[in-house]
């Protein structure tokens, strides 16, 4: 059984079909890149997989369980326990320092553990900047912090929406290396990207256009 | 750090590091609390001060009767509530003649008289010895007498006594027609003028008790003073209530607006918290804690400002400072917290309803 299965998933905003009958099966431990032009529904898809939005049609199965009708608290619980999120705009809390930003994720998940949060920062190379506010960090450092926060609760699924969209080449490489580490740890990684270079790291590439799935291929020249 | 400690750390960081943003709300709570506390202190202090002020308009309970010795006087002193008694002046009226003209010679207990009637305007001195007298202003001008002059009074029995005029009294009332001398010990008296910081009901209760001492005594309440006191104080309390309600309403509107803006501004942050697994309840609790902290801080600041305000007003109106009232201070801080929390209910509801999907929408 696939870890995650989308079966004819649609998401309609008023009269706009952001997703239109998309069906994908994601195996545990897979690394998938989602590509497609702007407005093709990539973020909409991520929202649904990340349990932050619900489809207006079709089914989403997580471990065989249909979560497309699950709402409110239960959906929050699934998101909290199984999903790690990385964003293009980082979304760090401005009035908390790096360490505290990681601990926020612990706080909503279960217990806060400063040592563990510190270890996560160390892993992304930010141990020395633990007490800095996000505004005192560079873009690359902010994204690494975002990754440390996504890692902290050992989520099974990592969702990254344009994680390198705001980064330069060398920072992009650091972030991709961190994603590789997570993947090697056995996590399922789904990355939305415009960049073919970033997509090359994935084992499988999915392409959306106007909310429809137009391509789903194995990546033969994968970069390790 | 424990989980609950981290919660408070987050809330505190938000308040401290975003203080510039919260200043408006803090100011609103502070001003509201200052008005509330200042008015409470004044409304507590003012009746007392006003009572004292009113008491300077003269006696408000007059006991008349033929009193041979101090027994009745002492009993009345005993009956009157201790801290309410401003003064009780014994007086004896003696029909006399001054230069063939009938006058009322009033033997009075001047120490007490100065307490019951502080408004007397005396040019010169109150009589210090038994051969000195205080002359009403009308008489002084009619007979062309002045302080330091000597005058002879003829008693009802024809006895003559010469007095030195120590001072001239002017009140604009019947005192201007009287002659005052010192009351002799054990000479008996027929009037006790009492000045009491009591309301009408209190005065009536005391009058009843005095009548019970001796049915021949007739205690008389100066109603005009007593009821105008009650009216002024009643209006004052009413005013305090109105202003407090207005202050609370204004605070609420202002805090609510600021918090609404704050929620709008923090939509992304709220969405992120939810994306990280926060429930609506988590978000509500955090915002409510922030509101409570704001109320606490604003309330404490307000109490400080209100104390200064009350002190200033009291100083300039009554020339007496206003004391710190810990019970009012506590109540004000609690009220500030409560008002802030109530004002935040709507914004907090809105915060809790933020969709976590906002974080993935490129805005
Ligand atoms: N909350 C919403 N209300 C209405 N329309 C929406 C909403 N969110 C997204 N859309 C629309 O749905 C379509 C898909 O949006 P989506 O954000 O998924 O695109 P995307 O593929 O992520 O684009 P990009 O590469 O620019 O991030 C767009 O046309 C967008 O305008
Ligand atoms: Mg997008």
Coordinates of C-alpha atoms and ligand atoms in Angstrom, one line a residue:
Chain A
X1 CA 0.0 0.0 0.0
X2 CA 1.2 3.5 -0.9
X3 CA 2.0 5.9 1.9
X4 CA -0.1 8.6 0.2
X5 CA -2.6 8.2 -2.5
X6 CA -4.5 11.0 -4.3
X7 CA -7.4 9.7 -6.2
X8 CA -9.1 12.1 -8.7
X9 CA -8.4 15.1 -6.4
X10 CA -10.0 18.5 -7.3
X11 CA -9.9 21.8 -5.7
X12 CA -12.3 24.5 -7.0
X13 CA -12.1 28.1 -5.9
X14 CA -15.5 29.6 -6.8
X15 CA -15.4 28.9 -10.6
X16 CA -11.6 28.3 -10.9
X17 CA -10.4 24.8 -11.0
X18 CA -7.0 25.0 -9.2
X19 CA -6.7 21.2 -9.2
X20 CA -8.7 19.0 -11.6
X21 CA -8.8 15.3 -11.1
X22 CA -5.2 14.6 -10.0
X23 CA -4.3 11.0 -9.1
X24 CA -0.8 10.2 -7.7
X25 CA 0.4 7.4 -5.5
X26 CA 3.5 8.2 -3.3
X27 CA 5.5 5.4 -1.8
X28 CA 7.2 5.7 1.6
X29 CA 10.7 7.0 1.2
X30 CA 10.2 8.5 -2.2
X31 CA 11.6 11.8 -3.3
X32 CA 9.2 13.6 -5.7
X33 CA 9.6 16.9 -7.5
X34 CA 6.5 18.8 -8.5
X35 CA 6.9 21.2 -11.4
X36 CA 4.7 23.3 -13.6
X37 CA 4.1 26.9 -14.6
X38 CA 2.9 29.5 -12.2
X39 CA -0.7 29.1 -11.2
X40 CA -0.8 25.4 -12.2
X41 CA -1.9 24.3 -8.7
X42 CA 1.4 23.2 -7.2
X43 CA 0.9 25.0 -3.9
X44 CA -2.8 24.0 -3.8
X45 CA -1.7 20.4 -4.0
X46 CA 0.9 20.9 -1.2
X47 CA -1.8 22.4 1.0
X48 CA -4.0 19.4 0.5
X49 CA -1.2 16.9 1.1
X50 CA -0.1 19.0 4.1
X51 CA -3.5 18.8 5.7
X52 CA -4.0 22.5 5.5
X53 CA -6.8 22.4 3.0
X54 CA -9.4 20.0 1.8
X55 CA -10.2 18.9 -1.7
X56 CA -13.6 19.7 -3.1
X57 CA -13.6 16.4 -5.0
X58 CA -11.8 13.0 -4.9
X59 CA -10.0 11.2 -2.1
X60 CA -6.7 11.6 -0.2
X61 CA -5.6 8.4 1.5
X62 CA -2.8 8.5 4.1
X63 CA -1.8 4.9 5.1
X64 CA -5.1 3.8 3.4
X65 CA -7.2 6.1 5.5
X66 CA -9.3 8.7 3.7
X67 CA -8.4 12.1 5.1
X68 CA -10.3 14.2 2.6
X69 CA -13.3 14.5 4.8
X70 CA -11.4 14.9 8.1
X71 CA -11.7 18.4 9.5
X72 CA -10.6 20.7 12.3
X73 CA -8.8 19.2 15.3
X74 CA -8.2 15.8 13.8
X75 CA -6.7 17.3 10.6
X76 CA -4.5 19.5 12.8
X77 CA -3.4 16.4 14.7
X78 CA -2.3 14.6 11.5
X79 CA -0.4 17.7 10.3
X80 CA 1.2 18.1 13.7
X81 CA 2.4 14.5 13.9
X82 CA 3.3 13.5 10.3
X83 CA 4.2 16.6 8.2
X84 CA 7.2 18.8 8.1
X85 CA 6.9 22.0 6.1
X86 CA 9.5 24.2 4.4
X87 CA 8.5 27.4 2.7
X88 CA 9.9 29.7 0.1
X89 CA 9.3 32.7 2.3
X90 CA 10.7 30.9 5.4
X91 CA 7.9 32.1 7.7
X92 CA 10.0 32.4 10.8
X93 CA 8.5 34.2 13.9
X94 CA 10.3 37.6 14.0
X95 CA 10.3 38.1 17.7
X96 CA 11.7 34.7 18.6
X97 CA 15.4 33.8 18.1
X98 CA 16.5 30.8 16.0
X99 CA 16.5 28.3 18.9
X100 CA 13.0 29.5 19.9
X101 CA 11.7 29.2 16.4
X102 CA 12.7 25.5 16.4
X103 CA 11.2 25.0 19.8
X104 CA 7.8 26.5 18.7
X105 CA 7.4 23.4 16.5
X106 CA 8.3 21.2 19.5
X107 CA 5.8 23.1 21.6
X108 CA 2.8 22.4 19.3
X109 CA 3.9 18.8 18.7
X110 CA 4.6 17.6 22.2
X111 CA 7.3 18.8 24.6
X112 CA 9.9 21.5 24.3
X113 CA 13.4 20.2 24.5
X114 CA 16.1 22.8 24.2
X115 CA 19.0 20.2 23.8
X116 CA 17.3 18.6 20.9
X117 CA 16.4 21.9 19.3
X118 CA 20.1 22.9 19.6
X119 CA 21.1 19.6 18.0
X120 CA 18.8 20.3 15.1
X121 CA 20.4 23.7 14.7
X122 CA 23.9 22.1 14.8
X123 CA 22.8 19.8 12.1
X124 CA 22.0 22.6 9.7
X125 CA 25.2 24.5 10.8
X126 CA 23.5 27.2 12.8
X127 CA 24.6 26.3 16.3
X128 CA 26.6 29.6 16.6
X129 CA 23.5 31.6 15.6
X130 CA 21.0 30.0 18.0
X131 CA 20.4 33.3 19.8
X132 CA 20.0 35.5 16.8
X133 CA 16.6 36.8 15.6
X134 CA 15.6 35.9 12.0
X135 CA 16.2 39.5 10.9
X136 CA 19.8 39.0 11.9
X137 CA 20.2 35.9 9.7
X138 CA 21.0 35.8 5.9
X139 CA 18.4 34.2 3.5
X140 CA 20.3 31.0 3.4
X141 CA 20.6 30.8 7.2
X142 CA 16.9 31.5 7.5
X143 CA 16.1 28.6 5.1
X144 CA 18.4 26.3 7.1
X145 CA 16.6 27.4 10.2
X146 CA 13.3 26.6 8.5
X147 CA 14.7 23.1 7.7
X148 CA 15.8 22.5 11.3
X149 CA 12.3 23.4 12.4
X150 CA 10.7 21.0 9.9
X151 CA 13.1 18.2 11.0
X152 CA 12.6 18.6 14.8
X153 CA 9.6 16.3 15.2
X154 CA 10.8 13.6 12.9
X155 CA 8.0 13.9 10.4
X156 CA 7.5 11.1 7.9
X157 CA 6.7 13.5 5.1
X158 CA 8.7 16.6 4.3
X159 CA 6.8 19.1 2.1
X160 CA 9.0 21.9 0.6
X161 CA 7.4 24.6 -1.6
X162 CA 10.1 26.4 -3.6
X163 CA 12.7 25.9 -0.8
X164 CA 15.4 27.4 -2.9
X165 CA 13.3 30.1 -4.7
X166 CA 14.9 32.9 -2.6
X167 CA 18.4 31.5 -2.4
X168 CA 21.6 31.9 -4.4
X169 CA 23.5 28.9 -5.9
X170 CA 25.7 28.0 -3.0
X171 CA 22.9 28.2 -0.5
X172 CA 20.8 26.1 -2.8
X173 CA 23.4 23.4 -2.7
X174 CA 23.5 23.4 1.1
X175 CA 19.7 23.1 1.3
X176 CA 19.6 20.3 -1.3
X177 CA 22.3 18.5 0.7
X178 CA 20.1 18.8 3.8
X179 CA 17.2 17.4 1.9
X180 CA 19.3 14.5 0.8
X181 CA 20.2 13.8 4.4
X182 CA 16.5 13.8 5.4
X183 CA 15.8 11.5 2.5
X184 CA 18.6 9.1 3.5
X185 CA 17.0 9.0 7.0
X186 CA 14.0 7.4 5.3
X187 CA 11.7 10.4 5.0
X188 CA 9.4 11.0 2.1
X189 CA 10.3 14.2 0.4
X190 CA 8.0 16.3 -1.9
X191 CA 9.6 19.4 -3.4
X192 CA 7.8 22.0 -5.5
X193 CA 10.2 23.8 -7.8
X194 CA 10.6 25.8 -11.0
X195 CA 14.2 24.8 -11.2
X196 CA 15.2 21.8 -13.3
X197 CA 18.4 21.6 -11.4
X198 CA 16.5 21.2 -8.1
X199 CA 14.1 18.7 -9.7
X200 CA 17.1 16.6 -10.8
X201 CA 17.7 15.6 -7.2
X202 CA 14.3 13.8 -7.1
X203 CA 13.6 10.2 -8.0
X204 CA 10.4 11.1 -9.7
X205 CA 9.1 14.3 -11.4
X206 CA 5.4 15.3 -11.6
X207 CA 4.3 18.1 -13.9
X208 CA 1.0 20.0 -13.4
X209 CA -0.6 22.3 -16.0
X210 CA -3.9 24.2 -15.4
X211 CA -4.5 21.9 -12.4
X212 CA -4.1 18.7 -14.4
X213 CA -1.4 16.1 -14.2
X214 CA 0.4 16.2 -17.5
X215 CA 3.5 14.2 -16.7
X216 CA 4.7 11.7 -14.1
X217 CA 8.1 10.2 -14.9
X218 CA 11.0 8.5 -13.2
X219 CA 14.2 10.6 -13.1
X220 CA 16.9 8.6 -14.8
X221 CA 19.8 11.0 -14.4
X222 CA 19.3 11.6 -10.7
X223 CA 21.9 13.7 -8.9
X224 CA 22.9 12.2 -5.7
Chain B
X1 CA 12.7 24.9 29.5
X2 CA 9.3 23.3 30.4
X3 CA 6.4 23.5 28.0
X4 CA 4.4 26.0 30.1
X5 CA 7.5 28.1 30.7
X6 CA 8.1 28.2 26.9
X7 CA 4.5 29.3 26.5
X8 CA 5.0 32.3 28.8
X9 CA 8.4 33.0 27.2
X10 CA 6.7 33.2 23.8
X11 CA 3.9 35.5 25.1
X12 CA 6.4 37.7 26.9
X13 CA 8.8 37.9 23.9
X14 CA 5.8 38.9 21.7
X15 CA 4.9 41.7 24.1
X16 CA 8.4 42.9 24.8
X17 CA 9.9 42.6 21.3
X18 CA 6.7 44.0 19.7
X19 CA 6.2 46.7 22.3
X20 CA 6.2 49.6 19.8
X21 CA 3.2 47.9 18.1
X22 CA 1.4 47.4 21.4
X23 CA 2.0 50.9 22.6
X24 CA -1.4 52.2 21.4
X25 CA -3.3 49.4 23.2
X26 CA -1.1 49.8 26.3
X27 CA -1.8 53.5 26.3
X28 CA -5.5 53.0 25.9
X29 CA -5.6 50.5 28.8
X30 CA -3.4 52.8 30.9
X31 CA -5.5 55.9 30.4
X32 CA -8.7 53.9 31.1
X33 CA -7.3 52.5 34.2
X34 CA -5.9 55.8 35.3
X35 CA -9.4 57.4 35.0
X36 CA -11.0 54.5 36.8
X37 CA -8.6 54.4 39.7
X38 CA -8.3 58.2 40.0
X39 CA -12.0 58.6 40.1
X40 CA -12.4 55.8 42.6
X41 CA -9.9 57.4 44.9
X42 CA -11.5 60.8 44.5
X43 CA -15.0 59.5 45.0
X44 CA -13.8 57.8 48.2
X45 CA -11.9 60.7 49.4
X46 CA -14.1 63.6 48.2
X47 CA -17.1 62.8 50.4
X48 CA -14.8 62.9 53.4
X49 CA -13.2 66.1 52.2
X50 CA -16.6 67.5 51.2
X51 CA -18.0 66.5 54.6
X52 CA -15.2 68.5 56.2
X53 CA -15.8 71.3 53.8
X54 CA -19.5 71.3 54.5
X55 CA -18.8 71.2 58.2
X56 CA -17.2 74.6 57.9
X57 CA -20.7 76.0 57.1
X58 CA -21.6 75.7 60.7
X59 CA -23.5 73.5 63.1
X60 CA -25.9 70.9 61.7
X61 CA -27.4 69.7 65.0
X62 CA -28.6 72.2 67.6
X63 CA -29.7 70.9 71.0
X64 CA -31.7 73.4 73.0
X65 CA -32.9 73.0 76.6
X66 CA -32.2 74.1 80.2
X67 CA -29.0 72.3 81.0
X68 CA -27.7 73.0 84.5
X69 CA -24.5 71.1 84.4
X70 CA -22.2 69.1 82.0
X71 CA -24.0 65.8 82.5
X72 CA -26.0 66.2 79.3
X73 CA -23.1 67.6 77.4
X74 CA -20.9 64.6 78.3
X75 CA -23.7 62.2 77.4
X76 CA -24.1 63.8 74.0
X77 CA -20.3 63.6 73.4
X78 CA -20.5 60.0 74.3
X79 CA -23.5 59.3 71.9
X80 CA -22.0 61.0 68.8
X81 CA -19.8 58.7 66.7
X82 CA -16.2 59.5 67.6
X83 CA -14.7 60.3 64.2
X84 CA -17.9 62.1 63.0
X85 CA -17.9 64.8 65.8
X86 CA -16.2 68.0 64.5
X87 CA -17.2 70.1 67.5
X88 CA -19.9 70.8 70.1
X89 CA -20.1 74.3 71.4
X90 CA -22.1 75.1 74.6
X91 CA -23.8 78.4 74.8
X92 CA -25.7 80.4 77.3
X93 CA -27.9 83.3 76.3
X94 CA -28.2 86.3 78.7
X95 CA -30.5 89.2 77.8
X96 CA -28.5 92.4 78.5
X97 CA -28.3 96.1 77.6
X98 CA -25.5 97.9 75.9
X99 CA -25.8 101.7 76.2
X100 CA -29.5 101.3 77.0
X101 CA -30.0 99.1 73.9
X102 CA -31.2 95.5 74.4
X103 CA -28.6 93.0 73.2
X104 CA -28.2 89.2 73.6
X105 CA -25.1 88.4 75.5
X106 CA -23.9 84.9 74.4
X107 CA -21.5 83.1 76.8
X108 CA -19.8 80.5 74.5
X109 CA -17.2 77.9 74.6
X110 CA -14.8 79.5 72.1
X111 CA -12.5 76.5 71.6
X112 CA -15.4 74.4 70.4
X113 CA -17.0 77.3 68.6
X114 CA -14.0 77.7 66.4
X115 CA -14.4 74.1 65.3
X116 CA -18.1 74.3 64.6
X117 CA -18.0 77.6 62.9
X118 CA -14.6 78.0 61.3
X119 CA -16.1 80.5 58.8
X120 CA -16.4 83.3 61.3
X121 CA -14.5 86.3 60.3
X122 CA -12.9 87.8 63.4
X123 CA -11.0 91.1 63.2
X124 CA -8.8 91.1 66.2
X125 CA -8.8 88.2 68.7
X126 CA -11.2 85.8 70.3
X127 CA -11.6 86.7 74.0
X128 CA -8.8 85.2 76.0
X129 CA -9.9 86.4 79.5
X130 CA -13.2 86.7 81.3
X131 CA -13.1 90.4 80.9
X132 CA -12.9 90.4 77.2
X133 CA -15.7 90.3 74.6
X134 CA -16.3 89.7 70.9
X135 CA -18.7 92.2 69.4
X136 CA -21.0 91.6 66.4
X137 CA -20.1 93.9 63.5
X138 CA -23.5 95.5 63.3
X139 CA -23.4 96.5 66.9
X140 CA -19.8 97.7 66.5
X141 CA -20.7 100.1 63.8
X142 CA -24.0 101.2 65.4
X143 CA -22.1 102.2 68.6
X144 CA -19.0 103.1 66.8
X145 CA -16.9 100.7 68.8
X146 CA -13.6 99.0 67.7
X147 CA -11.2 96.4 69.0
X148 CA -9.4 97.6 72.1
X149 CA -12.3 99.8 73.2
X150 CA -14.1 99.2 76.5
X151 CA -17.9 98.8 76.9
X152 CA -20.2 98.2 79.8
X153 CA -23.0 95.6 79.7
X154 CA -25.9 95.7 82.1
X155 CA -27.4 92.4 83.0
X156 CA -31.1 91.6 83.5
X157 CA -30.7 92.0 87.3
X158 CA -29.1 95.4 86.8
X159 CA -25.5 94.3 87.5
X160 CA -22.9 96.1 85.5
X161 CA -19.7 94.6 84.0
X162 CA -17.0 96.3 81.9
X163 CA -15.3 94.4 79.1
X164 CA -12.5 95.1 76.7
X165 CA -13.4 94.4 73.1
X166 CA -10.9 91.8 71.9
X167 CA -12.3 91.5 68.4
X168 CA -15.2 92.2 66.0
X169 CA -17.0 89.2 64.4
X170 CA -18.6 89.3 61.0
X171 CA -20.6 86.3 59.6
X172 CA -23.3 88.0 57.6
X173 CA -25.8 86.2 59.9
X174 CA -27.4 86.8 63.3
X175 CA -24.0 86.7 64.9
X176 CA -23.4 90.3 63.7
X177 CA -26.1 91.4 66.2
X178 CA -24.6 89.5 69.2
X179 CA -22.1 90.0 71.9
X180 CA -19.9 87.0 72.9
X181 CA -18.0 86.4 76.1
X182 CA -16.4 83.3 77.6
X183 CA -18.6 80.7 79.1
X184 CA -17.9 80.3 82.8
X185 CA -17.3 76.7 84.1
X186 CA -20.4 75.2 85.8
X187 CA -22.6 78.1 84.9
X188 CA -25.0 75.9 82.9
X189 CA -26.1 76.6 79.3
X190 CA -29.1 76.4 77.1
X191 CA -27.8 75.5 73.7
X192 CA -25.3 73.0 72.3
X193 CA -24.3 73.6 68.7
X194 CA -22.9 70.4 67.2
X195 CA -21.1 69.9 63.9
X196 CA -21.1 66.3 62.8
X197 CA -19.9 64.6 59.6
X198 CA -23.1 62.5 59.4
X199 CA -25.7 62.2 56.7
X200 CA -29.3 63.1 57.4
X201 CA -30.2 59.6 58.6
X202 CA -27.2 59.6 61.0
X203 CA -28.2 63.0 62.3
X204 CA -31.8 61.8 62.8
X205 CA -30.7 58.7 64.6
X206 CA -28.5 60.8 67.0
X207 CA -31.3 63.3 67.5
X208 CA -33.6 60.5 68.6
X209 CA -31.1 59.2 71.0
X210 CA -30.6 62.7 72.5
X211 CA -34.4 63.1 72.9
X212 CA -34.3 59.7 74.7
X213 CA -31.8 61.1 77.2
X214 CA -34.3 63.8 78.5
X215 CA -37.6 64.5 76.8
X216 CA -37.2 68.2 77.6
X217 CA -34.3 68.5 75.3
X218 CA -35.2 69.5 71.7
X219 CA -32.5 68.6 69.2
X220 CA -32.9 70.4 65.9
X221 CA -31.3 69.3 62.7
X222 CA -30.3 72.1 60.3
X223 CA -32.0 70.3 57.3
X224 CA -30.9 72.7 54.6
X225 CA -27.2 71.8 55.1
X226 CA -27.8 68.1 55.6
X227 CA -29.9 67.5 52.5
X228 CA -27.7 69.7 50.2
X229 CA -24.7 67.7 51.4
X230 CA -26.5 64.5 50.5
X231 CA -27.5 65.8 47.1
X232 CA -24.1 67.0 46.1
X233 CA -22.5 63.7 47.1
X234 CA -25.2 61.7 45.4
X235 CA -24.5 63.6 42.1
X236 CA -20.8 63.1 42.5
X237 CA -21.1 59.3 42.9
X238 CA -23.4 59.3 39.8
X239 CA -20.8 61.3 37.8
X240 CA -18.1 58.9 38.9
X241 CA -20.1 55.9 37.6
X242 CA -20.9 57.5 34.3
X243 CA -17.3 58.6 33.7
X244 CA -16.0 55.1 34.6
X245 CA -18.4 53.4 32.2
X246 CA -17.4 55.8 29.4
X247 CA -13.7 55.2 30.2
X248 CA -14.2 51.4 30.1
X249 CA -16.1 51.6 26.8
X250 CA -13.5 53.8 25.2
X251 CA -10.7 51.5 26.4
X252 CA -12.5 48.6 25.0
X253 CA -13.1 50.1 21.6
X254 CA -9.5 51.2 21.4
X255 CA -8.0 47.9 22.6
X256 CA -10.3 46.0 20.3
X257 CA -9.3 48.1 17.3
X258 CA -5.6 47.8 18.0
X259 CA -5.9 44.0 18.5
X260 CA -7.8 43.7 15.3
X261 CA -5.0 45.4 13.5
X262 CA -2.5 43.2 15.3
X263 CA -4.3 40.1 14.2
X264 CA -4.5 41.3 10.6
X265 CA -0.8 42.1 10.7
X266 CA 0.1 38.7 12.2
X267 CA -2.1 36.5 9.9
X268 CA 1.1 34.9 8.4
X269 CA 2.5 34.2 11.9
X270 CA -0.8 32.7 13.0
X271 CA -1.1 30.6 9.8
X272 CA 2.5 29.4 10.4
X273 CA 1.7 28.4 14.0
X274 CA -1.3 26.5 12.7
X275 CA 0.8 24.9 9.9
X276 CA 3.1 23.7 12.7
X277 CA 0.2 22.0 14.4
X278 CA -1.4 24.7 16.6
X279 CA -5.1 24.4 17.1
X280 CA -7.5 27.3 17.2
X281 CA -7.5 26.9 21.0
X282 CA -3.7 27.2 21.1
X283 CA -3.8 30.5 19.1
X284 CA -6.7 31.8 21.3
X285 CA -4.8 31.0 24.5
X286 CA -1.7 32.8 23.3
X287 CA -3.6 35.9 22.3
X288 CA -5.6 35.9 25.4
X289 CA -2.5 35.6 27.5
X290 CA -1.0 38.5 25.6
X291 CA -4.2 40.5 26.3
X292 CA -4.1 39.6 30.0
X293 CA -0.5 40.7 30.1
X294 CA -1.4 43.9 28.3
X295 CA -4.2 44.5 30.8
X296 CA -1.9 43.8 33.7
X297 CA 0.8 46.2 32.5
X298 CA -1.7 48.9 31.4
X299 CA -3.6 48.5 34.7
X300 CA -0.4 48.9 36.8
X301 CA 0.7 52.0 34.7
X302 CA -2.8 53.4 35.0
X303 CA -2.9 53.0 38.8
X304 CA 0.3 55.0 39.0
X305 CA -1.0 57.7 36.7
X306 CA -4.4 57.7 38.4
X307 CA -2.8 58.1 41.8
X308 CA -0.9 61.1 40.6
X309 CA -4.0 62.5 39.0
X310 CA -6.1 62.0 42.1
X311 CA -3.4 63.6 44.3
X312 CA -3.1 66.6 42.0
X313 CA -6.9 67.1 41.9
X314 CA -7.3 66.7 45.6
X315 CA -4.4 69.0 46.2
X316 CA -5.7 71.8 44.0
X317 CA -9.4 71.5 45.2
X318 CA -9.1 70.6 48.9
X319 CA -5.4 71.4 49.6
X320 CA -5.1 67.8 50.9
X321 CA -3.3 64.9 49.2
X322 CA -5.2 61.7 48.2
X323 CA -3.9 58.5 49.9
X324 CA -3.0 55.3 48.0
X325 CA -5.9 52.8 48.1
X326 CA -4.5 49.3 47.7
X327 CA -8.0 47.7 47.4
X328 CA -9.0 50.1 44.6
X329 CA -5.6 49.6 42.9
X330 CA -6.1 45.8 42.9
X331 CA -9.7 46.2 41.7
X332 CA -8.5 48.5 38.9
X333 CA -5.8 46.2 37.7
X334 CA -8.3 43.3 37.7
X335 CA -10.8 45.5 35.8
X336 CA -8.2 46.4 33.3
X337 CA -7.3 42.8 32.7
X338 CA -11.0 41.9 32.4
X339 CA -11.8 44.8 30.0
X340 CA -8.8 44.0 27.8
X341 CA -9.7 40.3 27.6
X342 CA -13.3 41.2 26.7
X343 CA -12.1 43.7 24.1
X344 CA -9.9 40.9 22.6
X345 CA -12.6 38.3 22.3
X346 CA -13.6 39.3 18.8
X347 CA -10.0 39.8 17.4
X348 CA -8.9 36.5 19.0
X349 CA -11.8 34.6 17.5
X350 CA -10.7 36.0 14.2
X351 CA -7.1 35.0 14.9
X352 CA -8.2 31.4 15.7
X353 CA -10.0 31.2 12.4
X354 CA -6.9 32.0 10.2
X355 CA -6.4 29.4 7.6
X356 CA -3.0 27.7 7.8
X357 CA -3.0 27.6 4.0
X358 CA -2.0 31.3 4.0
X359 CA 1.6 30.3 4.5
X360 CA 1.8 28.6 1.2
X361 CA 0.1 31.4 -0.7
X362 CA 2.7 33.6 -2.2
X363 CA 1.6 37.0 -0.9
Ligands
LIG1 N1 -7.5 31.0 -1.8 C1 -7.6 31.1 -3.1 N2 -8.8 31.6 -3.6 C2 -9.0 31.7 -4.9 N3 -8.1 31.3 -5.8 C3 -7.0 30.7 -5.4 C4 -6.7 30.6 -4.0 N4 -5.5 30.0 -3.8 C5 -5.0 29.7 -5.1 N5 -5.9 30.2 -6.0 C6 -5.8 30.0 -7.5 O1 -5.5 28.7 -7.8 C7 -4.6 28.6 -8.8 C8 -3.5 27.7 -8.4 O2 -2.7 28.4 -7.4 P1 -1.4 27.8 -6.8 O3 -1.0 28.7 -5.7 O4 -1.6 26.4 -6.4 O5 -0.4 27.9 -8.0 P2 1.2 27.5 -8.0 O6 1.3 26.4 -9.0 O7 1.7 27.3 -6.6 O8 1.8 28.8 -8.6 P3 3.2 29.5 -8.3 O9 4.2 28.7 -9.0 O10 3.1 30.9 -8.8 O11 3.4 29.4 -6.8 C9 -4.2 30.0 -9.2 O12 -4.9 30.4 -10.3 C10 -4.6 30.8 -8.0 O13 -4.9 32.1 -8.3
LIG2 MG1 3.0 28.2 -5.3

